[in-house]
N, CA and C atoms as an extended XYZ file, in Angstrom:
402
Properties=species:S:1:pos:R:3:atomname:S:1:resname:S:1:resid:I:1 pbc="F F F"
N         0.835       -1.169        0.000 N   UNK     1
C         0.000        0.000        0.000 CA  UNK     1
C         0.890        1.245        0.000 C   UNK     1
N         0.628        2.166       -0.929 N   UNK     2
C         1.395        3.406       -1.029 CA  UNK     2
C         0.896        4.425       -0.009 C   UNK     2
N         1.818        5.259        0.446 N   UNK     3
C         1.512        6.344        1.381 CA  UNK     3
C         2.135        7.628        0.859 C   UNK     3
N         1.575        8.749        1.235 N   UNK     4
C         2.133       10.055        0.905 CA  UNK     4
C         3.244       10.351        1.916 C   UNK     4
N         4.495       10.525        1.444 N   UNK     5
C         5.619       10.731        2.368 CA  UNK     5
C         5.478       12.020        3.168 C   UNK     5
N         4.802       13.025        2.611 N   UNK     6
C         4.647       14.301        3.299 CA  UNK     6
C         3.385       14.369        4.156 C   UNK     6
N         2.466       13.455        3.927 N   UNK     7
C         1.196       13.462        4.647 CA  UNK     7
C         0.771       12.022        4.948 C   UNK     7
N         1.527       11.326        5.793 N   UNK     8
C         1.201        9.925        6.088 CA  UNK     8
C        -0.067        9.820        6.931 C   UNK     8
N        -0.675        8.650        6.900 N   UNK     9
C        -1.827        8.423        7.767 CA  UNK     9
C        -1.351        8.452        9.219 C   UNK     9
N        -2.255        8.736       10.149 N   UNK    10
C        -1.851        8.735       11.565 CA  UNK    10
C        -1.266        7.394       12.004 C   UNK    10
N        -1.804        6.293       11.497 N   UNK    11
C        -1.305        4.964       11.871 CA  UNK    11
C         0.117        4.739       11.356 C   UNK    11
N         0.360        5.148       10.121 N   UNK    12
C         1.684        4.980        9.520 CA  UNK    12
C         2.722        5.799       10.294 C   UNK    12
N         2.376        7.048       10.583 N   UNK    13
C         3.294        7.906       11.331 CA  UNK    13
C         3.527        7.371       12.741 C   UNK    13
N         2.470        6.895       13.381 N   UNK    14
C         2.621        6.333       14.736 CA  UNK    14
C         3.568        5.131       14.721 C   UNK    14
N         3.465        4.311       13.698 N   UNK    15
C         4.353        3.149       13.585 CA  UNK    15
C         5.805        3.598       13.469 C   UNK    15
N         6.059        4.682       12.716 N   UNK    16
C         7.425        5.191       12.577 CA  UNK    16
C         7.916        5.881       13.841 C   UNK    16
N         7.042        6.170       14.761 N   UNK    17
C         7.471        6.780       16.022 CA  UNK    17
C         7.697        5.752       17.119 C   UNK    17
N         7.249        4.524       16.901 N   UNK    18
C         7.522        3.447       17.856 CA  UNK    18
C         8.997        3.068       17.766 C   UNK    18
N         9.478        2.439       18.821 N   UNK    19
C        10.885        2.022       18.859 CA  UNK    19
C        11.031        0.695       18.116 C   UNK    19
N        11.685        0.732       16.960 N   UNK    20
C        11.947       -0.472       16.163 CA  UNK    20
C        13.346       -0.386       15.568 C   UNK    20
N        14.017       -1.512       15.506 N   UNK    21
C        15.236       -1.598       14.720 CA  UNK    21
C        14.787       -1.680       13.267 C   UNK    21
N        15.480       -0.974       12.415 N   UNK    22
C        15.126       -0.911       10.999 CA  UNK    22
C        16.263       -1.508       10.170 C   UNK    22
N        16.042       -1.580        8.874 N   UNK    23
C        17.123       -1.927        7.959 CA  UNK    23
C        17.325       -0.766        7.004 C   UNK    23
N        18.563       -0.627        6.568 N   UNK    24
C        18.931        0.338        5.542 CA  UNK    24
C        19.557       -0.447        4.405 C   UNK    24
N        19.080       -0.199        3.201 N   UNK    25
C        19.657       -0.828        2.017 CA  UNK    25
C        20.304        0.247        1.165 C   UNK    25
N        21.612        0.087        0.931 N   UNK    26
C        22.369        0.985        0.066 CA  UNK    26
C        22.975        0.158       -1.064 C   UNK    26
N        23.232        0.790       -2.214 N   UNK    27
C        23.881        0.039       -3.302 CA  UNK    27
C        25.395        0.059       -3.145 C   UNK    27
N        26.002       -1.115       -3.233 N   UNK    28
C        27.464       -1.177       -3.277 CA  UNK    28
C        27.925       -0.655       -4.639 C   UNK    28
N        29.202       -0.326       -4.773 N   UNK    29
C        29.699        0.140       -6.075 CA  UNK    29
C        29.441       -0.839       -7.222 C   UNK    29
N        29.346       -2.144       -6.910 N   UNK    30
C        29.062       -3.114       -7.979 CA  UNK    30
C        27.561       -3.285       -8.232 C   UNK    30
N        26.729       -2.503       -7.530 N   UNK    31
C        25.285       -2.540       -7.741 CA  UNK    31
C        24.524       -3.496       -6.845 C   UNK    31
N        25.214       -4.361       -6.109 N   UNK    32
C        24.520       -5.297       -5.232 CA  UNK    32
C        24.046       -4.578       -3.968 C   UNK    32
N        22.962       -5.067       -3.349 N   UNK    33
C        22.446       -4.393       -2.155 CA  UNK    33
C        23.253       -4.719       -0.902 C   UNK    33
N        23.449       -3.695       -0.086 N   UNK    34
C        24.098       -3.827        1.220 CA  UNK    34
C        23.019       -3.486        2.248 C   UNK    34
N        22.629       -4.459        3.069 N   UNK    35
C        21.535       -4.280        4.025 CA  UNK    35
C        22.076       -4.429        5.440 C   UNK    35
N        21.804       -3.403        6.281 N   UNK    36
C        22.300       -3.412        7.656 CA  UNK    36
C        21.217       -2.913        8.610 C   UNK    36
N        21.278       -3.341        9.880 N   UNK    37
C        20.335       -2.813       10.872 CA  UNK    37
C        20.752       -1.404       11.301 C   UNK    37
N        19.764       -0.533       11.466 N   UNK    38
C        20.018        0.856       11.854 CA  UNK    38
C        18.841        1.391       12.659 C   UNK    38
N        19.044        2.542       13.257 N   UNK    39
C        17.960        3.337       13.821 CA  UNK    39
C        17.616        4.411       12.808 C   UNK    39
N        16.329        4.662       12.613 N   UNK    40
C        15.872        5.633       11.617 CA  UNK    40
C        14.886        6.592       12.260 C   UNK    40
N        14.965        7.855       11.876 N   UNK    41
C        13.924        8.804       12.252 CA  UNK    41
C        13.269        9.318       10.980 C   UNK    41
N        11.967        9.541       11.066 N   UNK    42
C        11.150        9.970        9.926 CA  UNK    42
C        10.574       11.342       10.234 C   UNK    42
N        10.812       12.287        9.337 N   UNK    43
C        10.363       13.664        9.483 CA  UNK    43
C         9.490       14.005        8.270 C   UNK    43
N         8.188       13.693        8.331 N   UNK    44
C         7.342       13.931        7.157 CA  UNK    44
C         7.211       15.410        6.799 C   UNK    44
N         7.288       16.293        7.778 N   UNK    45
C         7.186       17.725        7.487 CA  UNK    45
C         8.284       18.175        6.534 C   UNK    45
N         9.477       17.631        6.689 N   UNK    46
C        10.613       17.972        5.824 CA  UNK    46
C        10.776       16.981        4.674 C   UNK    46
N        10.041       15.866        4.717 N   UNK    47
C        10.193       14.835        3.691 CA  UNK    47
C        11.515       14.113        3.783 C   UNK    47
N        12.002       13.934        5.026 N   UNK    48
C        13.322       13.326        5.241 CA  UNK    48
C        13.264       12.154        6.209 C   UNK    48
N        14.163       11.219        6.007 N   UNK    49
C        14.490       10.199        7.005 CA  UNK    49
C        15.972       10.379        7.295 C   UNK    49
N        16.352       10.059        8.534 N   UNK    50
C        17.748       10.255        8.932 CA  UNK    50
C        18.281        9.007        9.635 C   UNK    50
N        19.538        8.696        9.355 N   UNK    51
C        20.263        7.604        9.995 CA  UNK    51
C        21.597        8.179       10.453 C   UNK    51
N        21.926        8.023       11.736 N   UNK    52
C        23.240        8.461       12.201 CA  UNK    52
C        24.211        7.293       12.067 C   UNK    52
N        25.465        7.635       11.797 N   UNK    53
C        26.465        6.600       11.547 CA  UNK    53
C        27.857        7.177       11.735 C   UNK    53
N        28.835        6.289       11.760 N   UNK    54
C        30.227        6.709       11.735 CA  UNK    54
C        30.630        6.980       10.289 C   UNK    54
N        31.461        7.990       10.075 N   UNK    55
C        31.833        8.364        8.712 CA  UNK    55
C        32.586        7.268        7.960 C   UNK    55
N        33.139        6.307        8.686 N   UNK    56
C        33.910        5.242        8.047 CA  UNK    56
C        33.098        3.976        7.775 C   UNK    56
N        31.794        3.993        8.053 N   UNK    57
C        30.986        2.787        7.859 CA  UNK    57
C        30.805        2.487        6.370 C   UNK    57
N        30.529        1.241        6.073 N   UNK    58
C        30.309        0.811        4.688 CA  UNK    58
C        29.096        1.510        4.086 C   UNK    58
N        28.032        1.697        4.859 N   UNK    59
C        26.838        2.351        4.326 CA  UNK    59
C        27.148        3.778        3.888 C   UNK    59
N        27.939        4.493        4.668 N   UNK    60
C        28.334        5.859        4.306 CA  UNK    60
C        29.233        5.822        3.077 C   UNK    60
N        30.184        4.918        3.055 N   UNK    61
C        31.074        4.806        1.891 CA  UNK    61
C        30.293        4.472        0.622 C   UNK    61
N        29.245        3.637        0.757 N   UNK    62
C        28.421        3.307       -0.414 CA  UNK    62
C        27.734        4.549       -0.975 C   UNK    62
N        27.180        5.376       -0.105 N   UNK    63
C        26.511        6.600       -0.572 CA  UNK    63
C        27.526        7.537       -1.214 C   UNK    63
N        28.660        7.722       -0.568 N   UNK    64
C        29.680        8.627       -1.105 CA  UNK    64
C        30.251        8.140       -2.439 C   UNK    64
N        30.260        6.821       -2.661 N   UNK    65
C        30.807        6.254       -3.894 CA  UNK    65
C        29.843        6.391       -5.071 C   UNK    65
N        28.588        6.683       -4.801 N   UNK    66
C        27.590        6.815       -5.865 CA  UNK    66
C        27.844        8.103       -6.656 C   UNK    66
N        27.338        8.153       -7.882 N   UNK    67
C        27.489        9.380       -8.680 CA  UNK    67
C        26.969       10.599       -7.918 C   UNK    67
N        27.728       11.659       -7.921 N   UNK    68
C        27.377       12.899       -7.233 CA  UNK    68
C        27.251       12.736       -5.722 C   UNK    68
N        27.745       11.633       -5.144 N   UNK    69
C        27.665       11.419       -3.700 CA  UNK    69
C        26.244       11.280       -3.190 C   UNK    69
N        25.350       10.816       -4.057 N   UNK    70
C        23.943       10.636       -3.715 CA  UNK    70
C        23.496        9.276       -4.237 C   UNK    70
N        22.881        8.471       -3.364 N   UNK    71
C        22.481        7.120       -3.761 CA  UNK    71
C        21.013        6.872       -3.430 C   UNK    71
N        20.363        6.090       -4.249 N   UNK    72
C        18.987        5.670       -3.972 CA  UNK    72
C        19.039        4.588       -2.904 C   UNK    72
N        18.295        4.782       -1.802 N   UNK    73
C        18.316        3.865       -0.664 CA  UNK    73
C        16.897        3.603       -0.182 C   UNK    73
N        16.787        2.628        0.714 N   UNK    74
C        15.506        2.325        1.352 CA  UNK    74
C        15.751        1.988        2.815 C   UNK    74
N        14.814        2.420        3.662 N   UNK    75
C        14.797        2.014        5.063 CA  UNK    75
C        13.481        1.295        5.291 C   UNK    75
N        13.517        0.283        6.148 N   UNK    76
C        12.339       -0.541        6.358 CA  UNK    76
C        12.291       -0.998        7.813 C   UNK    76
N        11.077       -1.171        8.313 N   UNK    77
C        10.887       -1.752        9.639 CA  UNK    77
C         9.666       -2.657        9.581 C   UNK    77
N         9.642       -3.626       10.497 N   UNK    78
C         8.497       -4.522       10.550 CA  UNK    78
C         8.282       -5.017       11.962 C   UNK    78
N         7.042       -5.365       12.231 N   UNK    79
C         6.668       -6.002       13.483 CA  UNK    79
C         5.415       -6.815       13.185 C   UNK    79
N         5.548       -8.125       13.261 N   UNK    80
C         4.416       -8.983       12.921 CA  UNK    80
C         3.965       -8.716       11.499 C   UNK    80
N         2.682       -8.411       11.330 N   UNK    81
C         2.134       -8.152       10.001 CA  UNK    81
C         2.248       -6.679        9.599 C   UNK    81
N         2.726       -5.839       10.520 N   UNK    82
C         2.905       -4.424       10.188 CA  UNK    82
C         4.290       -4.214        9.594 C   UNK    82
N         4.356       -3.389        8.567 N   UNK    83
C         5.648       -3.065        7.966 CA  UNK    83
C         5.566       -1.690        7.312 C   UNK    83
N         6.712       -1.070        7.140 N   UNK    84
C         6.775        0.246        6.502 CA  UNK    84
C         8.140        0.416        5.846 C   UNK    84
N         8.121        0.954        4.637 N   UNK    85
C         9.344        1.239        3.888 CA  UNK    85
C         9.311        2.672        3.404 C   UNK    85
N        10.444        3.348        3.524 N   UNK    86
C        10.641        4.686        2.988 CA  UNK    86
C        11.796        4.626        2.000 C   UNK    86
N        11.644        5.278        0.852 N   UNK    87
C        12.682        5.280       -0.174 CA  UNK    87
C        13.004        6.700       -0.609 C   UNK    87
N        14.224        6.891       -1.076 N   UNK    88
C        14.621        8.187       -1.615 CA  UNK    88
C        16.110        8.243       -1.875 C   UNK    88
N        16.593        9.454       -2.133 N   UNK    89
C        18.010        9.681       -2.402 CA  UNK    89
C        18.696       10.140       -1.132 C   UNK    89
N        19.806        9.495       -0.837 N   UNK    90
C        20.562        9.794        0.381 CA  UNK    90
C        21.813       10.597        0.051 C   UNK    90
N        22.118       11.513        0.950 N   UNK    91
C        23.380       12.255        0.937 CA  UNK    91
C        23.950       12.171        2.348 C   UNK    91
N        25.220       12.465        2.474 N   UNK    92
C        25.874       12.453        3.778 CA  UNK    92
C        26.052       13.884        4.255 C   UNK    92
N        25.554       14.152        5.456 N   UNK    93
C        25.695       15.470        6.087 CA  UNK    93
C        26.734       15.346        7.202 C   UNK    93
N        27.675       16.286        7.218 N   UNK    94
C        28.742       16.258        8.219 CA  UNK    94
C        28.732       17.479        9.127 C   UNK    94
N        27.915       18.479        8.788 N   UNK    95
C        27.929       19.710        9.580 CA  UNK    95
C        27.361       19.464       10.973 C   UNK    95
N        27.863       20.218       11.921 N   UNK    96
C        27.520       20.038       13.332 CA  UNK    96
C        26.018       20.161       13.606 C   UNK    96
N        25.363       21.109       12.958 N   UNK    97
C        23.927       21.318       13.191 CA  UNK    97
C        23.103       20.116       12.719 C   UNK    97
N        23.420       19.595       11.551 N   UNK    98
C        22.688       18.422       11.033 CA  UNK    98
C        22.898       17.206       11.922 C   UNK    98
N        24.137       16.997       12.356 N   UNK    99
C        24.441       15.855       13.222 CA  UNK    99
C        23.713       15.997       14.557 C   UNK    99
N        23.762       17.173       15.165 N   UNK   100
C        23.098       17.391       16.452 CA  UNK   100
C        21.590       17.196       16.337 C   UNK   100
N        20.991       17.683       15.252 N   UNK   101
C        19.556       17.516       15.029 CA  UNK   101
C        19.205       16.034       14.900 C   UNK   101
N        19.986       15.298       14.130 N   UNK   102
C        19.723       13.872       13.932 CA  UNK   102
C        19.887       13.091       15.233 C   UNK   102
N        20.875       13.431       16.032 N   UNK   103
C        21.084       12.762       17.321 CA  UNK   103
C        19.904       13.045       18.251 C   UNK   103
N        19.432       14.278       18.266 N   UNK   104
C        18.282       14.635       19.113 CA  UNK   104
C        17.031       13.869       18.677 C   UNK   104
N        16.806       13.744       17.394 N   UNK   105
C        15.646       12.993       16.888 CA  UNK   105
C        15.767       11.515       17.244 C   UNK   105
N        16.977       10.974       17.123 N   UNK   106
C        17.225        9.581       17.497 CA  UNK   106
C        16.903        9.381       18.976 C   UNK   106
N        17.339       10.292       19.826 N   UNK   107
C        17.110       10.180       21.269 CA  UNK   107
C        15.621       10.161       21.594 C   UNK   107
N        14.836       10.954       20.883 N   UNK   108
C        13.386       10.965       21.109 CA  UNK   108
C        12.781        9.622       20.707 C   UNK   108
N        13.117        9.128       19.529 N   UNK   109
C        12.505        7.883       19.060 CA  UNK   109
C        12.973        6.665       19.857 C   UNK   109
N        14.262        6.596       20.157 N   UNK   110
C        14.812        5.390       20.764 CA  UNK   110
C        15.009        5.484       22.269 C   UNK   110
N        14.679        6.623       22.857 N   UNK   111
C        14.695        6.740       24.309 CA  UNK   111
C        16.074        6.774       24.939 C   UNK   111
N        17.091        7.061       24.145 N   UNK   112
C        18.444        7.182       24.687 CA  UNK   112
C        19.290        8.022       23.745 C   UNK   112
N        20.226        8.741       24.331 N   UNK   113
C        21.154        9.537       23.529 CA  UNK   113
C        22.363        8.675       23.216 C   UNK   113
N        22.737        8.577       21.945 N   UNK   114
C        23.909        7.756       21.614 CA  UNK   114
C        25.187        8.329       22.219 C   UNK   114
N        26.142        7.461       22.452 N   UNK   115
C        27.445        7.897       22.971 CA  UNK   115
C        28.070        8.903       22.022 C   UNK   115
N        28.837        9.842       22.562 N   UNK   116
C        29.520       10.801       21.683 CA  UNK   116
C        30.415       10.073       20.681 C   UNK   116
N        30.466       10.603       19.478 N   UNK   117
C        31.286       10.008       18.431 CA  UNK   117
C        31.787       11.146       17.540 C   UNK   117
N        33.058       11.489       17.624 N   UNK   118
C        33.574       12.596       16.806 CA  UNK   118
C        33.516       12.300       15.301 C   UNK   118
N        33.335       11.029       14.933 N   UNK   119
C        33.252       10.653       13.519 CA  UNK   119
C        31.809       10.516       13.032 C   UNK   119
N        30.840       10.964       13.842 N   UNK   120
C        29.434       10.798       13.482 CA  UNK   120
C        29.050       11.694       12.311 C   UNK   120
N        28.250       11.122       11.414 N   UNK   121
C        27.661       11.829       10.272 CA  UNK   121
C        26.187       11.434       10.195 C   UNK   121
N        25.476       12.082        9.296 N   UNK   122
C        24.064       11.768        9.088 CA  UNK   122
C        23.853       11.352        7.646 C   UNK   122
N        23.236       10.214        7.489 N   UNK   123
C        22.767        9.783        6.186 CA  UNK   123
C        21.350       10.349        6.080 C   UNK   123
N        21.184       11.380        5.259 N   UNK   124
C        19.909       12.089        5.134 CA  UNK   124
C        19.233       11.663        3.832 C   UNK   124
N        18.008       11.181        3.950 N   UNK   125
C        17.292       10.635        2.800 CA  UNK   125
C        16.148       11.581        2.421 C   UNK   125
N        16.202       12.137        1.209 N   UNK   126
C        15.104       12.942        0.669 CA  UNK   126
C        14.078       11.959        0.119 C   UNK   126
N        12.960       11.841        0.812 N   UNK   127
C        11.985       10.789        0.521 CA  UNK   127
C        11.112       11.107       -0.684 C   UNK   127
N        10.860       10.052       -1.488 N   UNK   128
C         9.938       10.192       -2.604 CA  UNK   128
C         8.965        9.022       -2.709 C   UNK   128
N         9.075        8.062       -1.799 N   UNK   129
C         8.163        6.916       -1.832 CA  UNK   129
C         8.002        6.357       -0.420 C   UNK   129
N         6.772        6.003       -0.092 N   UNK   130
C         6.465        5.345        1.185 CA  UNK   130
C         5.473        4.230        0.899 C   UNK   130
N         5.710        3.092        1.534 N   UNK   131
C         4.820        1.948        1.395 CA  UNK   131
C         4.667        1.292        2.738 C   UNK   131
N         3.646        0.484        2.872 N   UNK   132
C         3.535       -0.304        4.091 CA  UNK   132
C         2.117       -0.567        4.514 C   UNK   132
N         2.024       -1.340        5.562 N   UNK   133
C         0.757       -1.670        6.207 CA  UNK   133
C         0.983       -1.529        7.703 C   UNK   133
N         0.545       -0.409        8.243 N   UNK   134
C         0.811       -0.153        9.647 CA  UNK   134
C        -0.469       -0.225       10.478 C   UNK   134
């Protein structure tokens, strides 16, 4: 079932606000999918999803290796018969304000502030597709 990324149903948005481990799929340079568990925050007002990571992680390197440093990615979560996927183009943000904002959003969704990491970056996804059954 398709959803409007900027105007999700209340149920879909509520599901994205629950605490769930998600997956992130990025394309490797050879085109094969790289899928890893991550924490994701969804900001429908801005049309963005965010994943915090270390700048040296494979997922970050995959995005940076894509043409123009932007890669098509997907994040997904599931619980029982409920599931939700968000898709779009990801870029890596390194500026202090973007990182601090993403960490604060993560803390709200996951109920804890991540340990300090001087190598932290944000994988920011400009969303253009949402699917799921929440």
